[in-house]
């Protein structure tokens, strides 16, 4: 299985930190944020990892090189303009060799084990096109994104009120997902396209599964959250 790290965003909410440094290279716990993903993927046995980039992308390639410090092979997809999530994935589809693949947002920090992605791939039903990692709603996003039903199906609908037990959970998409290439088959590879509408259409077809991650997850989207994460990592063993 191959993996992709999304690293093409401008990082507007991180300015001025991202005016001269791409967000994936911002230091977290003494190393670039993206290095945490590379270490986790390498530990899980991923050999080939693709990183897309746009804003200051040459800095990303210069800092990470061919991936040898992590024992992986890094590949790059340079976007003249940021293509958003679905557009960037569609541009990179040949890299995945028509097999299910893992995608991780480059601007998150999470203690989830990417080795679980192989189990997800084995458990994908014939009709499913995606398996999403979901987390409890953070303070900045209390309403969540999607509903996780007891049978593992993910839906865009709100749970019924009052919901009979076991009630479906409204959770936040962690920015980590396993996808079949067919989900992106109709996306033009060189035009910007967001991921959320694509997922919602797949959910309407009952083609998205999901798992709740009970561990630590942070959307490193602001300087304040970056500082809080650095403080937390500085005090952990």
CSV table of C-alpha atoms in Angstrom, one decimal:
chain,number,residue,atom,x,y,z
A,1,UNK,CA,0.0,0.0,0.0
A,2,UNK,CA,1.1,3.5,-0.8
A,3,UNK,CA,0.5,6.8,1.1
A,4,UNK,CA,0.1,10.5,0.4
A,5,UNK,CA,0.7,13.4,2.7
A,6,UNK,CA,-1.2,16.6,1.8
A,7,UNK,CA,1.2,19.6,2.0
A,8,UNK,CA,0.0,22.1,-0.6
A,9,UNK,CA,-1.9,24.5,1.6
A,10,UNK,CA,-0.9,28.2,2.1
A,11,UNK,CA,-1.4,28.1,5.8
A,12,UNK,CA,-3.2,31.5,5.9
A,13,UNK,CA,-4.3,31.1,9.6
A,14,UNK,CA,-0.7,30.4,10.5
A,15,UNK,CA,0.6,33.7,9.2
A,16,UNK,CA,3.1,35.2,9.7
A,17,UNK,CA,4.8,31.9,10.6
A,18,UNK,CA,4.0,30.5,7.1
A,19,UNK,CA,5.1,33.6,5.1
A,20,UNK,CA,8.5,32.2,4.7
A,21,UNK,CA,8.1,28.6,5.8
A,22,UNK,CA,5.6,26.0,4.5
A,23,UNK,CA,3.3,24.8,7.3
A,24,UNK,CA,4.5,21.1,7.2
A,25,UNK,CA,8.0,22.3,8.1
A,26,UNK,CA,7.0,24.2,11.2
A,27,UNK,CA,8.8,22.7,14.2
A,28,UNK,CA,6.8,20.5,16.5
A,29,UNK,CA,8.5,18.8,19.4
A,30,UNK,CA,11.9,19.5,17.9
A,31,UNK,CA,11.2,18.2,14.4
A,32,UNK,CA,9.2,19.4,11.4
A,33,UNK,CA,5.5,18.6,11.7
A,34,UNK,CA,5.6,16.4,8.6
A,35,UNK,CA,8.4,14.4,10.0
A,36,UNK,CA,6.0,12.9,12.6
A,37,UNK,CA,3.9,11.5,9.8
A,38,UNK,CA,7.0,10.2,7.9
A,39,UNK,CA,8.2,8.4,11.1
A,40,UNK,CA,4.8,6.9,11.8
A,41,UNK,CA,4.4,5.7,8.2
A,42,UNK,CA,7.9,4.2,8.1
A,43,UNK,CA,7.3,2.4,11.4
A,44,UNK,CA,4.0,1.0,9.9
A,45,UNK,CA,5.9,-0.4,6.9
A,46,UNK,CA,5.0,2.1,4.2
A,47,UNK,CA,7.8,2.3,1.6
A,48,UNK,CA,6.5,4.8,-1.0
A,49,UNK,CA,5.0,8.1,0.1
A,50,UNK,CA,4.0,10.9,-2.1
A,51,UNK,CA,3.9,14.6,-0.9
A,52,UNK,CA,2.0,17.2,-2.9
A,53,UNK,CA,3.1,20.8,-2.5
A,54,UNK,CA,2.5,24.3,-3.9
A,55,UNK,CA,3.4,27.1,-1.5
A,56,UNK,CA,7.1,27.2,-0.9
A,57,UNK,CA,7.2,23.6,-2.1
A,58,UNK,CA,10.9,23.7,-3.0
A,59,UNK,CA,11.7,24.1,0.7
A,60,UNK,CA,9.8,20.8,1.4
A,61,UNK,CA,11.8,18.9,-1.2
A,62,UNK,CA,15.0,20.4,0.0
A,63,UNK,CA,14.3,19.6,3.7
A,64,UNK,CA,13.0,16.0,3.1
A,65,UNK,CA,15.0,14.9,0.1
A,66,UNK,CA,14.4,11.3,-1.0
A,67,UNK,CA,13.2,10.1,2.3
A,68,UNK,CA,16.3,8.1,3.2
A,69,UNK,CA,16.6,9.5,6.7
A,70,UNK,CA,13.3,7.8,7.5
A,71,UNK,CA,13.9,4.7,5.5
A,72,UNK,CA,11.2,5.5,2.9
A,73,UNK,CA,11.1,6.5,-0.7
A,74,UNK,CA,9.6,10.0,-1.1
A,75,UNK,CA,7.9,11.2,-4.3
A,76,UNK,CA,6.6,14.7,-5.0
A,77,UNK,CA,3.7,16.1,-6.8
A,78,UNK,CA,4.3,19.8,-7.5
A,79,UNK,CA,1.2,21.8,-8.1
A,80,UNK,CA,1.5,25.2,-9.9
A,81,UNK,CA,-1.5,26.2,-8.0
A,82,UNK,CA,-3.0,24.5,-5.0
A,83,UNK,CA,-5.6,22.0,-6.3
A,84,UNK,CA,-7.4,21.5,-2.9
A,85,UNK,CA,-7.6,18.0,-1.5
A,86,UNK,CA,-9.6,16.1,-4.1
A,87,UNK,CA,-7.8,17.8,-7.0
A,88,UNK,CA,-4.4,17.1,-5.5
A,89,UNK,CA,-5.3,13.4,-5.0
A,90,UNK,CA,-6.7,13.1,-8.5
A,91,UNK,CA,-3.5,14.5,-10.0
A,92,UNK,CA,-1.5,11.9,-8.1
A,93,UNK,CA,-3.8,8.8,-8.9
A,94,UNK,CA,-1.2,7.0,-11.2
A,95,UNK,CA,1.1,6.8,-8.2
A,96,UNK,CA,-1.3,4.5,-6.3
A,97,UNK,CA,-1.3,1.8,-9.0
A,98,UNK,CA,-5.0,1.4,-8.9
A,99,UNK,CA,-4.9,0.1,-5.3
A,100,UNK,CA,-6.5,1.5,-2.1
A,101,UNK,CA,-4.2,4.2,-0.6
A,102,UNK,CA,-3.8,6.2,2.6
A,103,UNK,CA,-4.0,10.0,2.7
A,104,UNK,CA,-3.0,12.1,5.7
A,105,UNK,CA,-3.3,15.9,6.1
A,106,UNK,CA,0.1,17.4,6.6
A,107,UNK,CA,-1.2,20.0,9.1
A,108,UNK,CA,-2.4,17.6,11.8
A,109,UNK,CA,-0.7,15.8,14.7
A,110,UNK,CA,-2.1,12.4,15.7
A,111,UNK,CA,-0.9,9.3,17.6
A,112,UNK,CA,-2.9,6.9,15.4
A,113,UNK,CA,-1.0,4.0,14.0
A,114,UNK,CA,-1.0,4.0,10.2
A,115,UNK,CA,-0.6,0.2,10.2
A,116,UNK,CA,-4.4,0.0,10.8
A,117,UNK,CA,-4.9,1.2,7.2
A,118,UNK,CA,-4.1,-2.3,5.9
A,119,UNK,CA,-6.8,-3.7,8.1
A,120,UNK,CA,-9.2,-1.1,6.8
A,121,UNK,CA,-8.4,-2.1,3.2
A,122,UNK,CA,-9.0,-5.7,4.0
A,123,UNK,CA,-12.3,-4.9,5.6
A,124,UNK,CA,-13.7,-2.5,2.8
A,125,UNK,CA,-17.0,-3.8,1.6
A,126,UNK,CA,-17.4,-4.2,-2.1
A,127,UNK,CA,-19.5,-1.0,-2.3
A,128,UNK,CA,-17.3,1.1,-0.1
A,129,UNK,CA,-15.0,3.7,-1.6
A,130,UNK,CA,-13.5,5.2,1.6
A,131,UNK,CA,-12.7,4.6,5.3
A,132,UNK,CA,-12.3,7.7,7.4
A,133,UNK,CA,-10.7,8.2,10.8
A,134,UNK,CA,-12.9,10.2,13.0
A,135,UNK,CA,-12.1,11.9,16.4
A,136,UNK,CA,-14.1,13.6,19.2
A,137,UNK,CA,-15.0,17.1,18.3
A,138,UNK,CA,-12.4,19.7,19.4
A,139,UNK,CA,-13.4,23.0,21.0
A,140,UNK,CA,-13.0,24.9,17.8
A,141,UNK,CA,-15.4,22.5,16.0
A,142,UNK,CA,-18.0,21.4,18.4
A,143,UNK,CA,-20.7,20.4,15.8
A,144,UNK,CA,-18.4,17.8,14.1
A,145,UNK,CA,-18.5,16.8,10.5
A,146,UNK,CA,-20.1,13.4,10.1
A,147,UNK,CA,-22.2,10.8,11.9
A,148,UNK,CA,-20.7,7.5,12.7
A,149,UNK,CA,-23.3,4.8,12.9
A,150,UNK,CA,-23.0,1.7,15.1
A,151,UNK,CA,-22.5,-0.5,12.0
A,152,UNK,CA,-19.4,1.6,11.0
A,153,UNK,CA,-21.2,3.5,8.3
A,154,UNK,CA,-20.4,7.2,8.0
A,155,UNK,CA,-23.1,9.6,7.0
A,156,UNK,CA,-23.4,13.3,6.4
A,157,UNK,CA,-26.8,13.5,8.1
A,158,UNK,CA,-27.4,14.6,11.7
A,159,UNK,CA,-28.5,11.8,14.1
A,160,UNK,CA,-32.2,11.8,14.9
A,161,UNK,CA,-33.3,13.6,18.1
A,162,UNK,CA,-33.8,11.9,20.4
A,163,UNK,CA,-31.8,9.0,19.1
A,164,UNK,CA,-32.5,5.5,20.4
A,165,UNK,CA,-29.6,3.6,21.9
A,166,UNK,CA,-27.0,2.9,20.6
A,167,UNK,CA,-27.1,6.5,19.4
A,168,UNK,CA,-24.9,7.3,16.4
A,169,UNK,CA,-22.0,9.7,17.2
A,170,UNK,CA,-21.4,13.1,15.5
A,171,UNK,CA,-17.6,13.3,15.1
A,172,UNK,CA,-14.9,15.3,13.4
A,173,UNK,CA,-13.0,14.0,10.3
A,174,UNK,CA,-9.4,13.7,11.4
A,175,UNK,CA,-7.9,14.4,7.9
A,176,UNK,CA,-6.9,10.7,7.6
A,177,UNK,CA,-8.6,8.4,5.2
A,178,UNK,CA,-8.2,5.3,3.1
A,179,UNK,CA,-9.6,5.7,-0.4
A,180,UNK,CA,-10.2,3.6,-3.5
A,181,UNK,CA,-9.1,5.3,-6.7
A,182,UNK,CA,-12.6,5.0,-8.1
A,183,UNK,CA,-13.8,7.8,-5.7
A,184,UNK,CA,-11.7,10.3,-7.7
A,185,UNK,CA,-12.3,8.9,-11.2
A,186,UNK,CA,-14.4,11.9,-12.3
A,187,UNK,CA,-12.2,14.6,-10.9
A,188,UNK,CA,-10.2,16.5,-13.5
A,189,UNK,CA,-6.5,16.0,-12.4
A,190,UNK,CA,-5.5,19.6,-12.9
A,191,UNK,CA,-8.4,21.6,-11.6
A,192,UNK,CA,-9.1,22.5,-7.9
A,193,UNK,CA,-11.6,20.3,-6.3
A,194,UNK,CA,-12.6,20.0,-2.6
A,195,UNK,CA,-12.9,16.6,-0.9
A,196,UNK,CA,-16.0,17.2,1.3
A,197,UNK,CA,-18.6,17.2,-1.5
A,198,UNK,CA,-17.1,14.1,-2.9
A,199,UNK,CA,-17.4,12.3,0.4
A,200,UNK,CA,-20.9,13.5,1.0
A,201,UNK,CA,-22.0,12.1,-2.4
A,202,UNK,CA,-20.3,8.8,-1.5
A,203,UNK,CA,-22.0,8.8,1.9
A,204,UNK,CA,-25.4,9.2,0.2
A,205,UNK,CA,-24.6,6.0,-1.7
A,206,UNK,CA,-23.7,4.3,1.7
A,207,UNK,CA,-20.1,3.9,0.4
A,208,UNK,CA,-18.1,5.3,3.3
A,209,UNK,CA,-17.0,3.5,6.4
A,210,UNK,CA,-15.3,4.9,9.5
A,211,UNK,CA,-13.5,4.3,12.8
A,212,UNK,CA,-13.4,6.5,15.9
A,213,UNK,CA,-9.9,7.2,17.2
A,214,UNK,CA,-9.9,7.7,21.0
A,215,UNK,CA,-6.3,8.9,21.2
A,216,UNK,CA,-4.7,12.3,20.7
A,217,UNK,CA,-5.4,14.4,17.6
A,218,UNK,CA,-4.7,18.1,17.0
A,219,UNK,CA,-5.5,20.3,14.0
A,220,UNK,CA,-2.4,22.4,14.0
A,221,UNK,CA,-4.2,25.3,12.3
A,222,UNK,CA,-3.2,28.4,14.3
A,223,UNK,CA,-0.1,29.6,16.1
A,224,UNK,CA,-1.9,29.1,19.4
A,225,UNK,CA,-2.5,25.4,18.7
A,226,UNK,CA,1.0,25.0,17.5
A,227,UNK,CA,2.3,26.5,20.8
A,228,UNK,CA,0.0,24.3,22.8
A,229,UNK,CA,1.1,21.2,21.0
A,230,UNK,CA,4.8,22.1,21.5
A,231,UNK,CA,4.1,22.6,25.2
A,232,UNK,CA,2.3,19.3,25.5
A,233,UNK,CA,5.1,17.4,23.8
A,234,UNK,CA,7.7,19.0,25.9
A,235,UNK,CA,6.1,17.6,29.0
A,236,UNK,CA,5.5,14.1,27.8
A,237,UNK,CA,8.0,11.3,28.5
